[in-house]
Amino acid sequence: MYLNEVAKLFQQQQQQSQSQTS
C-alpha cells in the first residue's frame, strides 16, 4: 500500500536523523 511504504520511509528517515544527531 502507498501509505505503508510512506510510513516505512518516514520511520527510516527518523532513525537516520536521530543517529546523525547522536
mmCIF file of N, CA and C in Angstrom, residues 6-17:
data_model
loop_
_atom_site.group_PDB
_atom_site.id
_atom_site.type_symbol
_atom_site.label_atom_id
_atom_site.label_comp_id
_atom_site.label_asym_id
_atom_site.label_seq_id
_atom_site.Cartn_x
_atom_site.Cartn_y
_atom_site.Cartn_z
ATOM 1 N N VAL A 6 5.088 4.769 2.561
ATOM 2 C CA VAL A 6 5.425 6.102 3.082
ATOM 3 C C VAL A 6 5.776 6.007 4.568
ATOM 4 N N ALA A 7 5.010 5.239 5.313
ATOM 5 C CA ALA A 7 5.271 5.086 6.751
ATOM 6 C C ALA A 7 6.656 4.482 6.964
ATOM 7 N N LYS A 8 6.997 3.492 6.158
ATOM 8 C CA LYS A 8 8.321 2.857 6.301
ATOM 9 C C LYS A 8 9.414 3.885 6.029
ATOM 10 N N LEU A 9 9.281 4.617 4.929
ATOM 11 C CA LEU A 9 10.295 5.618 4.586
ATOM 12 C C LEU A 9 10.387 6.672 5.691
ATOM 13 N N PHE A 10 9.254 7.086 6.218
ATOM 14 C CA PHE A 10 9.243 8.110 7.264
ATOM 15 C C PHE A 10 10.003 7.614 8.494
ATOM 16 N N GLN A 11 9.728 6.373 8.900
ATOM 17 C CA GLN A 11 10.415 5.813 10.069
ATOM 18 C C GLN A 11 11.912 5.720 9.813
ATOM 19 N N GLN A 12 12.295 5.278 8.613
ATOM 20 C CA GLN A 12 13.717 5.157 8.289
ATOM 21 C C GLN A 12 14.386 6.525 8.374
ATOM 22 N N GLN A 13 13.749 7.543 7.837
ATOM 23 C CA GLN A 13 14.325 8.891 7.872
ATOM 24 C C GLN A 13 14.487 9.353 9.315
ATOM 25 N N GLN A 14 13.501 9.085 10.154
ATOM 26 C CA GLN A 14 13.584 9.491 11.557
ATOM 27 C C GLN A 14 14.766 8.808 12.233
ATOM 28 N N GLN A 15 14.904 7.503 12.000
ATOM 29 C CA GLN A 15 16.001 6.756 12.617
ATOM 30 C C GLN A 15 17.336 7.321 12.167
ATOM 31 N N GLN A 16 17.484 7.597 10.881
ATOM 32 C CA GLN A 16 18.738 8.139 10.364
ATOM 33 C C GLN A 16 19.006 9.507 10.991
ATOM 34 N N SER A 17 17.979 10.316 11.107
ATOM 35 C CA SER A 17 18.128 11.658 11.676
ATOM 36 C C SER A 17 18.632 11.535 13.110
#
